[in-house]
């Protein structure tokens, strides 16, 4: 089967159905700096959070459904075969991005809510072995399921296949409601889950910054965010660094018209503040 994308890939188009598959989709990723093969364990558009900047259409609250593991394995093989031995890169990818960078559990909701999260990681490991690849495998997560043993086991398995976690932390966690992620959080929960993630697998903080109603995050919010990172480091949490990014694609949530991109120089200044506490920062504006 030849996979045909609906349009040439670009950093502003991350449609999950762009290749006509149910679980597997290719993207050109700003943060990856090349082609990332996405795995969508939430084709029902269900997530236990509802981030105001989320680009998922018709997002609903919920968990990942039961996955057809055989179909997922078949789709991943099809995609890898066309990228590794076919003309996918030449026909669907801009010249500057023709590099296969990683396989990423991302998709249309929180991947770790899938009851088959661990099995899906094993499928990725097996596929890489079949194609003689040593790609990085990324889990993009809000960290909410890190108290569960099978999720911890999945992260430890991820670490064995050159994996890393991108742990969502958009603002310093405070007890109570968080506007950005539309979720009630407890700071101690986030601290515990972040420490567990870093213990199981190399972990990056993933942070999206933007203006709301024309107002950028306040100085107090920035101080709280940087201080939180510093406190985790002081407590012995081994963080790989921070993936700091802004709005590249429009939100599909009800708050969309209230959000706007932060200026590049503002983002660069924040990156320097984070570097000053000893963390590597990869900035995508």
Short mmCIF file of C-alpha atoms in Angstrom, two decimals:
data_model
loop_
_atom_site.label_atom_id
_atom_site.label_comp_id
_atom_site.label_asym_id
_atom_site.label_seq_id
_atom_site.Cartn_x
_atom_site.Cartn_y
_atom_site.Cartn_z
CA UNK A 1 0.00 0.00 0.00
CA UNK A 2 1.30 3.44 -0.95
CA UNK A 3 0.60 6.18 1.59
CA UNK A 4 -0.36 9.50 0.04
CA UNK A 5 -0.57 12.58 2.22
CA UNK A 6 -3.41 14.99 1.66
CA UNK A 7 -0.95 17.87 1.22
CA UNK A 8 2.81 18.39 1.54
CA UNK A 9 3.83 18.32 5.20
CA UNK A 10 4.54 21.59 6.99
CA UNK A 11 5.03 22.81 10.55
CA UNK A 12 1.59 24.47 10.50
CA UNK A 13 -0.36 21.34 9.52
CA UNK A 14 -0.37 18.48 12.03
CA UNK A 15 -3.64 16.82 10.97
CA UNK A 16 -3.82 13.28 12.36
CA UNK A 17 -5.58 12.00 9.21
CA UNK A 18 -3.17 13.57 6.72
CA UNK A 19 -1.96 10.13 5.57
CA UNK A 20 -5.40 8.50 5.65
CA UNK A 21 -4.49 6.22 8.56
CA UNK A 22 -6.24 5.75 11.89
CA UNK A 23 -3.38 5.70 14.39
CA UNK A 24 -0.22 6.80 12.57
CA UNK A 25 0.51 10.18 11.03
CA UNK A 26 3.63 12.03 9.81
CA UNK A 27 4.43 15.62 10.74
CA UNK A 28 7.20 18.11 10.17
CA UNK A 29 8.01 19.12 13.72
CA UNK A 30 9.57 22.44 14.72
CA UNK A 31 10.92 20.92 17.91
CA UNK A 32 12.15 17.72 16.26
CA UNK A 33 13.78 19.57 13.37
CA UNK A 34 12.59 16.99 10.83
CA UNK A 35 9.93 14.35 10.28
CA UNK A 36 8.26 12.85 13.32
CA UNK A 37 6.00 9.81 13.04
CA UNK A 38 3.08 10.44 15.35
CA UNK A 39 1.10 7.72 17.09
CA UNK A 40 -2.43 8.68 18.06
CA UNK A 41 -3.81 6.51 20.86
CA UNK A 42 -6.79 8.88 21.22
CA UNK A 43 -8.59 8.76 17.85
CA UNK A 44 -11.80 9.50 19.78
CA UNK A 45 -10.50 13.06 20.40
CA UNK A 46 -10.73 12.46 24.15
CA UNK A 47 -8.36 13.94 26.71
CA UNK A 48 -8.54 14.34 30.47
CA UNK A 49 -7.28 17.93 30.10
CA UNK A 50 -8.51 20.71 27.79
CA UNK A 51 -5.64 23.06 27.12
CA UNK A 52 -6.90 26.36 25.72
CA UNK A 53 -4.28 26.31 22.93
CA UNK A 54 -5.11 22.74 21.81
CA UNK A 55 -5.47 22.21 18.05
CA UNK A 56 -7.61 19.06 18.32
CA UNK A 57 -11.06 19.53 16.74
CA UNK A 58 -14.17 18.48 18.64
CA UNK A 59 -12.13 17.77 21.77
CA UNK A 60 -14.03 15.98 24.55
CA UNK A 61 -13.15 15.00 28.10
CA UNK A 62 -12.29 11.35 28.48
CA UNK A 63 -9.70 8.61 28.04
CA UNK A 64 -8.19 6.74 25.14
CA UNK A 65 -10.34 3.93 23.68
CA UNK A 66 -9.40 0.30 23.12
CA UNK A 67 -6.82 0.22 20.33
CA UNK A 68 -6.68 -2.23 17.41
CA UNK A 69 -3.06 -3.18 18.06
CA UNK A 70 -2.77 -5.21 14.85
CA UNK A 71 -3.92 -2.22 12.80
CA UNK A 72 -1.53 0.08 14.66
CA UNK A 73 1.39 -2.28 13.94
CA UNK A 74 0.39 -2.53 10.27
CA UNK A 75 0.09 1.25 9.85
CA UNK A 76 3.44 1.84 11.53
CA UNK A 77 5.09 -0.71 9.22
CA UNK A 78 3.50 0.93 6.18
CA UNK A 79 4.73 4.37 7.20
CA UNK A 80 8.26 3.23 8.06
CA UNK A 81 8.52 1.20 4.88
CA UNK A 82 7.57 4.15 2.71
CA UNK A 83 9.93 6.51 4.53
CA UNK A 84 12.88 4.10 4.71
CA UNK A 85 12.62 2.44 1.30
CA UNK A 86 10.09 4.52 -0.63
CA UNK A 87 9.87 8.07 -1.96
CA UNK A 88 7.89 9.59 0.89
CA UNK A 89 10.58 12.11 1.83
CA UNK A 90 11.00 13.29 -1.76
CA UNK A 91 7.29 13.63 -2.51
CA UNK A 92 5.80 14.82 0.79
CA UNK A 93 8.48 16.61 2.81
CA UNK A 94 10.21 19.98 2.27
CA UNK A 95 13.89 19.63 1.38
CA UNK A 96 15.11 21.17 4.63
CA UNK A 97 13.13 18.66 6.75
CA UNK A 98 13.99 15.39 5.00
CA UNK A 99 15.30 13.69 8.10
CA UNK A 100 13.47 11.04 10.11
CA UNK A 101 13.89 12.21 13.68
CA UNK A 102 11.61 10.24 16.00
CA UNK A 103 8.43 8.33 16.72
CA UNK A 104 6.17 10.28 19.07
CA UNK A 105 3.20 9.28 21.19
CA UNK A 106 1.13 12.43 20.88
CA UNK A 107 -2.17 12.46 19.00
CA UNK A 108 -5.56 13.81 19.99
CA UNK A 109 -5.47 13.26 23.75
CA UNK A 110 -3.37 12.08 26.67
CA UNK A 111 -1.59 8.90 25.43
CA UNK A 112 -1.14 7.39 28.87
CA UNK A 113 -4.91 7.15 29.37
CA UNK A 114 -4.88 4.36 26.77
CA UNK A 115 -5.27 0.96 28.44
CA UNK A 116 -2.80 -0.39 25.86
CA UNK A 117 -0.11 2.23 26.34
CA UNK A 118 2.51 -0.34 27.34
CA UNK A 119 1.66 -2.68 24.45
CA UNK A 120 1.93 0.24 22.02
CA UNK A 121 5.46 0.97 23.23
CA UNK A 122 6.39 -2.66 22.61
CA UNK A 123 5.02 -2.36 19.06
CA UNK A 124 7.26 0.61 18.43
CA UNK A 125 10.28 -1.24 19.81
CA UNK A 126 9.54 -4.23 17.55
CA UNK A 127 9.04 -2.05 14.47
CA UNK A 128 12.34 -0.27 15.00
CA UNK A 129 14.07 -3.62 15.26
CA UNK A 130 12.46 -4.87 12.04
CA UNK A 131 13.60 -1.79 10.14
CA UNK A 132 17.01 -1.69 11.85
CA UNK A 133 16.37 1.79 13.21
CA UNK A 134 17.57 3.50 16.36
CA UNK A 135 15.15 6.39 16.45
CA UNK A 136 14.30 8.39 19.52
CA UNK A 137 10.83 7.55 20.87
CA UNK A 138 9.03 10.46 22.50
CA UNK A 139 6.08 10.49 24.88
CA UNK A 140 4.28 13.84 24.98
CA UNK A 141 2.27 13.79 28.20
CA UNK A 142 0.54 15.92 30.78
CA UNK A 143 1.88 13.55 33.44
CA UNK A 144 -1.53 12.96 34.98
CA UNK A 145 -1.28 9.16 34.91
CA UNK A 146 2.24 8.83 36.35
CA UNK A 147 0.94 7.39 39.63
CA UNK A 148 -0.14 4.22 37.78
CA UNK A 149 2.25 1.27 37.80
CA UNK A 150 1.70 0.32 34.14
CA UNK A 151 2.49 3.87 33.03
CA UNK A 152 5.70 3.86 35.07
CA UNK A 153 6.58 0.51 33.49
CA UNK A 154 5.93 2.04 30.08
CA UNK A 155 8.32 4.90 30.81
CA UNK A 156 11.04 2.51 31.95
CA UNK A 157 10.57 0.54 28.73
CA UNK A 158 10.67 3.79 26.78
CA UNK A 159 14.05 4.58 28.34
CA UNK A 160 15.38 1.27 27.02
CA UNK A 161 14.62 2.25 23.41
CA UNK A 162 16.28 5.68 23.45
CA UNK A 163 13.07 7.25 24.68
CA UNK A 164 12.34 10.52 26.41
CA UNK A 165 9.35 12.18 28.02
CA UNK A 166 8.09 15.65 27.18
CA UNK A 167 6.24 16.57 30.37
CA UNK A 168 3.70 19.38 29.96
CA UNK A 169 4.22 22.22 32.43
CA UNK A 170 2.83 25.44 31.02
CA UNK A 171 2.76 27.42 34.25
CA UNK A 172 3.93 26.89 37.84
CA UNK A 173 1.40 24.51 39.44
CA UNK A 174 -0.76 25.94 42.19
CA UNK A 175 -3.53 24.28 44.17
CA UNK A 176 -6.82 24.92 42.43
CA UNK A 177 -8.03 25.65 38.90
CA UNK A 178 -5.52 26.28 36.10
CA UNK A 179 -6.85 28.35 33.18
CA UNK A 180 -4.28 27.27 30.60
CA UNK A 181 -4.93 23.54 30.98
CA UNK A 182 -8.55 23.81 32.21
CA UNK A 183 -7.85 21.39 35.05
CA UNK A 184 -7.79 21.46 38.85
CA UNK A 185 -4.25 20.62 39.94
CA UNK A 186 -2.44 20.17 43.20
CA UNK A 187 1.16 21.29 43.29
CA UNK A 188 2.25 18.21 45.26
CA UNK A 189 0.75 15.95 42.58
CA UNK A 190 2.73 17.62 39.84
CA UNK A 191 5.94 17.47 41.87
CA UNK A 192 5.47 13.77 42.62
CA UNK A 193 4.63 12.85 39.03
CA UNK A 194 7.45 14.91 37.55
CA UNK A 195 9.95 13.27 39.89
CA UNK A 196 8.61 9.83 38.94
CA UNK A 197 8.88 10.62 35.24
CA UNK A 198 12.48 11.76 35.57
CA UNK A 199 13.29 8.67 37.62
CA UNK A 200 11.89 6.34 34.96
CA UNK A 201 13.00 8.03 31.74
CA UNK A 202 14.92 11.12 30.54
CA UNK A 203 12.42 13.95 30.93
CA UNK A 204 12.11 17.36 29.32
CA UNK A 205 9.71 20.05 30.51
CA UNK A 206 7.44 21.18 27.67
CA UNK A 207 6.08 24.71 28.06
CA UNK A 208 3.77 26.74 25.81
CA UNK A 209 3.78 30.50 26.40
CA UNK A 210 1.39 32.98 24.80
CA UNK A 211 -0.65 36.11 25.49
CA UNK A 212 -4.25 35.98 26.71
CA UNK A 213 -6.50 38.94 25.89
CA UNK A 214 -3.34 40.73 24.77
CA UNK A 215 -1.59 40.22 28.10
CA UNK A 216 1.57 38.14 28.40
CA UNK A 217 2.16 36.09 31.56
CA UNK A 218 2.94 38.47 34.42
CA UNK A 219 6.32 38.85 36.07
CA UNK A 220 4.94 37.08 39.13
CA UNK A 221 3.89 34.12 36.96
CA UNK A 222 7.32 33.94 35.33
CA UNK A 223 9.11 34.08 38.68
CA UNK A 224 6.87 31.31 40.03
CA UNK A 225 7.52 29.17 36.93
CA UNK A 226 11.31 29.55 37.00
CA UNK A 227 11.40 29.11 40.78
CA UNK A 228 9.39 25.89 40.47
CA UNK A 229 11.93 24.47 38.03
CA UNK A 230 14.80 25.49 40.29
CA UNK A 231 13.09 23.89 43.30
CA UNK A 232 12.71 20.58 41.47
CA UNK A 233 16.38 20.59 40.53
CA UNK A 234 17.35 21.38 44.12
CA UNK A 235 15.20 18.45 45.26
CA UNK A 236 17.23 16.12 43.04
CA UNK A 237 14.86 15.82 40.06
CA UNK A 238 17.12 15.21 37.08
CA UNK A 239 15.57 17.25 34.25
CA UNK A 240 17.01 17.09 30.74
CA UNK A 241 15.93 20.64 29.97
CA UNK A 242 13.02 22.75 28.77
CA UNK A 243 11.27 22.72 25.41
CA UNK A 244 9.90 26.26 25.26
CA UNK A 245 7.54 27.07 22.42
CA UNK A 246 4.87 29.51 21.32
CA UNK A 247 1.71 29.35 19.22
CA UNK A 248 2.42 28.04 15.72
CA UNK A 249 -1.06 26.86 14.79
CA UNK A 250 -4.46 28.27 15.76
CA UNK A 251 -6.29 26.83 18.73
CA UNK A 252 -9.55 25.02 18.01
CA UNK A 253 -10.93 25.64 21.51
CA UNK A 254 -13.49 28.24 22.54
CA UNK A 255 -10.73 30.51 23.88
CA UNK A 256 -8.97 30.71 20.50
CA UNK A 257 -9.78 34.36 19.78
CA UNK A 258 -8.34 35.35 23.17
CA UNK A 259 -4.90 33.89 22.47
CA UNK A 260 -1.99 35.42 20.56
CA UNK A 261 1.67 34.62 20.06
CA UNK A 262 4.30 36.00 22.43
CA UNK A 263 6.95 38.22 20.79
CA UNK A 264 10.17 36.43 19.86
CA UNK A 265 12.34 38.69 22.01
CA UNK A 266 10.10 38.03 25.04
CA UNK A 267 10.43 34.28 24.48
CA UNK A 268 14.21 34.60 24.09
CA UNK A 269 14.43 36.54 27.36
CA UNK A 270 12.47 33.83 29.17
CA UNK A 271 14.75 31.17 27.69
CA UNK A 272 17.75 33.01 29.12
CA UNK A 273 16.14 33.13 32.56
CA UNK A 274 15.68 29.38 32.47
CA UNK A 275 19.24 28.80 31.28
CA UNK A 276 20.45 30.93 34.17
CA UNK A 277 19.26 28.28 36.66
CA UNK A 278 21.26 25.62 34.84
CA UNK A 279 18.77 24.05 32.44
CA UNK A 280 19.21 23.57 28.70
CA UNK A 281 16.50 25.30 26.68
CA UNK A 282 15.34 24.51 23.15
CA UNK A 283 13.27 27.43 21.90
CA UNK A 284 10.66 27.24 19.12
CA UNK A 285 8.78 30.45 18.37
#
